[in-house]
Short mmCIF file of C-alpha atoms in Angstrom, two decimals:
data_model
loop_
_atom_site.label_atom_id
_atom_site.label_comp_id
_atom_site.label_asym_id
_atom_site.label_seq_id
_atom_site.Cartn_x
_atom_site.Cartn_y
_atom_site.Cartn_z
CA UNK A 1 0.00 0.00 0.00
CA UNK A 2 1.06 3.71 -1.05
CA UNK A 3 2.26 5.95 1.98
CA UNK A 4 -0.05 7.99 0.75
CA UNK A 5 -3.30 5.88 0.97
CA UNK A 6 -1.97 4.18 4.32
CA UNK A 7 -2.00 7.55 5.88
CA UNK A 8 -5.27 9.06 4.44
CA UNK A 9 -6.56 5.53 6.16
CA UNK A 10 -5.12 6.65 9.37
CA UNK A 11 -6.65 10.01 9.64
CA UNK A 12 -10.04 9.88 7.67
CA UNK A 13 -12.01 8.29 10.35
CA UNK A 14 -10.81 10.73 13.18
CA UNK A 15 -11.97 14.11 13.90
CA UNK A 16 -10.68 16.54 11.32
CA UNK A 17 -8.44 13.89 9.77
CA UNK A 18 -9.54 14.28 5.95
CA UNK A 19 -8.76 18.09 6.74
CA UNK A 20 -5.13 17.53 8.01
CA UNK A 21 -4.88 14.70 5.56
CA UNK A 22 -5.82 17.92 2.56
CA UNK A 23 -3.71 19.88 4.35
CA UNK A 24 -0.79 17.59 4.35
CA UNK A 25 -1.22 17.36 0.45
CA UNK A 26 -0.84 20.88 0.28
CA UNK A 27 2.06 21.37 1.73
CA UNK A 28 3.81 18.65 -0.15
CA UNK A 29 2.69 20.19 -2.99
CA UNK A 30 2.18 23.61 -1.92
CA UNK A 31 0.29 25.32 -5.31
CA UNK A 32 -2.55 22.98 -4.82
CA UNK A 33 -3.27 25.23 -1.72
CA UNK A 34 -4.87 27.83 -3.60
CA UNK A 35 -8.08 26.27 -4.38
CA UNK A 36 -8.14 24.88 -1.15
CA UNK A 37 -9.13 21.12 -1.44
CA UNK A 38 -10.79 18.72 0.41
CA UNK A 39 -10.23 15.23 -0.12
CA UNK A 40 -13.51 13.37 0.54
CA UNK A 41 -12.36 9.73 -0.69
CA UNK A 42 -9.37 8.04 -1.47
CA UNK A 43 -8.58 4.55 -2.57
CA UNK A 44 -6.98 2.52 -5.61
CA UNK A 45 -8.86 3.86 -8.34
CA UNK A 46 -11.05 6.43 -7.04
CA UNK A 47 -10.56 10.09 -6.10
CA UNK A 48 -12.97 12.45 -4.70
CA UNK A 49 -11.95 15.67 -3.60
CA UNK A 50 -14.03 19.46 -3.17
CA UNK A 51 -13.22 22.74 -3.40
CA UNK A 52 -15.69 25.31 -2.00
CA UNK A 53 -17.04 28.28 -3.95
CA UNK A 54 -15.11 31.04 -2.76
CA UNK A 55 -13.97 34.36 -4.14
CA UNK A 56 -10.40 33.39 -4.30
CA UNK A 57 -11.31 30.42 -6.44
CA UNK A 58 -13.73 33.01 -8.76
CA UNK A 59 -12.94 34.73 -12.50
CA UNK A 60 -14.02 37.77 -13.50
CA UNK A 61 -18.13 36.97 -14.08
CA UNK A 62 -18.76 34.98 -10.63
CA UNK A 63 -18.09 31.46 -11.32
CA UNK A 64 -15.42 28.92 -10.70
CA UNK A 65 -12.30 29.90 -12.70
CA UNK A 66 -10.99 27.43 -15.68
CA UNK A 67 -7.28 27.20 -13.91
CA UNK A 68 -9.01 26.11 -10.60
CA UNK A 69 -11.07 23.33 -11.76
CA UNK A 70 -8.01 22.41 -14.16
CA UNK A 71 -5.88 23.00 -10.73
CA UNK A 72 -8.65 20.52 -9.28
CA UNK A 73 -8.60 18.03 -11.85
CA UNK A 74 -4.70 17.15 -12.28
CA UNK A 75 -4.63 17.32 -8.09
CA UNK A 76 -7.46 14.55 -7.64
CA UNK A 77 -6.03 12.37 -11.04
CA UNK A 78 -2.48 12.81 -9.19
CA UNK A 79 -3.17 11.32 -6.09
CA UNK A 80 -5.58 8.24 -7.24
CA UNK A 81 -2.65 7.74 -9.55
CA UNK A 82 0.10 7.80 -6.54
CA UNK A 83 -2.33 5.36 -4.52
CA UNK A 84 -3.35 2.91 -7.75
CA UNK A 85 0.16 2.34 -9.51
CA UNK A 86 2.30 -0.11 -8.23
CA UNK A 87 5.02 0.62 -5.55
CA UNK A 88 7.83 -0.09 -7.82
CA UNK A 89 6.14 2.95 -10.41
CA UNK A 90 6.16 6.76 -10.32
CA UNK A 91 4.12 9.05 -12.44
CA UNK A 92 4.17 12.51 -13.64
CA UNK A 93 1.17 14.34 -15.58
CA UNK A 94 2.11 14.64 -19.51
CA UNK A 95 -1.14 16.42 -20.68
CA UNK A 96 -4.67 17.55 -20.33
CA UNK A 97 -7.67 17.96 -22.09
CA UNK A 98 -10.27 19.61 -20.56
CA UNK A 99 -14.04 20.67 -21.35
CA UNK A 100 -16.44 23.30 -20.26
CA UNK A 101 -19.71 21.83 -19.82
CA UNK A 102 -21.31 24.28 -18.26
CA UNK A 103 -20.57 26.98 -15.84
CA UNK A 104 -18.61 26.27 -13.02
CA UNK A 105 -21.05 27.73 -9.84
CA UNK A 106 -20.71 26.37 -6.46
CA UNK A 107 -19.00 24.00 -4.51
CA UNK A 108 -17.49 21.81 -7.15
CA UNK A 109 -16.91 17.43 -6.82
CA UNK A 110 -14.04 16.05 -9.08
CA UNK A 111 -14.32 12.66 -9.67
CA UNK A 112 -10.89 10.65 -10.68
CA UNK A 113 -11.07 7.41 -12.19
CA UNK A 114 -8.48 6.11 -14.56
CA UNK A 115 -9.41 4.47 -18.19
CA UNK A 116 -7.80 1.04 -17.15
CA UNK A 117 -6.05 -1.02 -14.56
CA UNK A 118 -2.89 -0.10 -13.87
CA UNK A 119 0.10 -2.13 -14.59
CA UNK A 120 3.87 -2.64 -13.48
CA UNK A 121 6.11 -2.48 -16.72
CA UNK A 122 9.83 -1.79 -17.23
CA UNK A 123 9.03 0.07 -19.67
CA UNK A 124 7.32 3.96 -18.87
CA UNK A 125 3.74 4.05 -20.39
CA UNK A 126 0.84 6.38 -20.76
CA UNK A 127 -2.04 5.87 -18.19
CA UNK A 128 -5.24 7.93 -18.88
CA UNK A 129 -7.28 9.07 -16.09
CA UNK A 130 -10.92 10.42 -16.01
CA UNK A 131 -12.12 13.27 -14.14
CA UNK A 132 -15.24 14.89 -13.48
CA UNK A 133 -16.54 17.23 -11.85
CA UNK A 134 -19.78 18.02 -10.85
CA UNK A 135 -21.76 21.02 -8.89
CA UNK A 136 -23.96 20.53 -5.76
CA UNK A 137 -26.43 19.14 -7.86
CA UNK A 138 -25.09 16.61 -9.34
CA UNK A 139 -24.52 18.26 -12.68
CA UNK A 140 -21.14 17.98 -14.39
CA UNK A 141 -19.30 21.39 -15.23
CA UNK A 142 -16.49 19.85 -16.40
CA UNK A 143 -14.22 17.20 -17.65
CA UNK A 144 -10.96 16.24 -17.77
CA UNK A 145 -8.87 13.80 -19.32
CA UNK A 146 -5.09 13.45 -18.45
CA UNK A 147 -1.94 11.10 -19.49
CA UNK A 148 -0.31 10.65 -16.95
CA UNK A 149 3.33 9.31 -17.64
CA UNK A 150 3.97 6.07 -15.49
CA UNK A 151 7.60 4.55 -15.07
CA UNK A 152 9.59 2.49 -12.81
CA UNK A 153 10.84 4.46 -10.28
CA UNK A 154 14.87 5.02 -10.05
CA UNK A 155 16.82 2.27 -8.33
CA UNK A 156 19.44 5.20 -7.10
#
C-alpha cells in the first residue's frame, strides 16, 4: 500500500483527519493550496476531492475559474494515480484535455477514475485518467482527461 493511501486511512475516520490529511497534500505540494481542497475519498482507483465556492477560487463573471477546476482536476487524477500504480512505479502528468460543460457555480466534486487497470512495466507508459466534476447538484461542469506518464521508479 502507497504511503499515501496508508496515511489518508489513518486520519479519515478521526476528527478533522480528511482536513489535516488535505492539508498535508498541500504542503507537499504547496500550489494545490490555492483552491483549497478537500479530499472526501481516497482509494486505488477512485478520487474524490471538493473545493468550496469562494472568491479566491472566482474569474471575473462569478463562477469557478478554468485554472481552478483544471488546478482541481490534475490534483485529484495525481493522487488516485500515486495510490493505484504499483510501488515499484512513479508518475508525472504529460497532458490535459479539458471541457467546459457548463458553468462552473458552487462547490465543485471532481471525480478521478483512470481508463484502465494499472500495470507494473519496465518500460514507462501512458495511463489515462478520467475526471469529473460536478456542482452541488449533481450536474457535471467539467471534464478532464489526463496522461499521466507512469515509469519504474529510479533504483538510485
Amino acid at each position: 500500500m502507497s504511503r499515501v493511501l496508508s496515511l489518508y486511512r489513518r486520519l479519515a475516520s478521526l476528527p478533522g483527519g480528511r482536513w489535516i490529511f488535505s492539508r498535508l497534500i498541500c504542503f507537499k505540494a504547496p500550489y494545490f493550496a490555492t483552491i483549497a481542497p478537500y479530499f472526501m475519498a481516497l482509494e486505488p482507483g477512485r478520487c474524490e476531492v471538493r473545493i468550496r465556492d469562494r472568491r479566491r477560487v472566482h474569474n471575473h463573471i462569478g463562477t469557478v475559474h478554468a485554472i481552478a477546476l483544471c488546478n482541481v482536476a490534475e490534483l485529484s487524477a495525481g493522487v488516485m494515480t500515486d495510490v493505484t500504480i504499483p510501488p515499484s512505479m512513479r508518475w508525472i502528468p504529460k497532458g490535459m484535455t479539458v471541457e467546459y460543460v457548463a458553468k462552473a457555480v458552487g462547490t465543485m466534486h471532481a471525480l478521478a477514475k483512470p481508463e484502465s487497470a494499472a500495470v507494473e512495466s519496465t518500460n514507462g507508459y501512458a495511463w489515462p485518467v478520467t475526471v469529473n466534476v460536478r456542482n452541488d447538484a449533481g450536474e457535471e461542469v467539467f471534464r478532464a482527461r489526463i496522461d499521466m506518464w507512469v515509469s519504474a521508479r529510479s533504483r538510485h
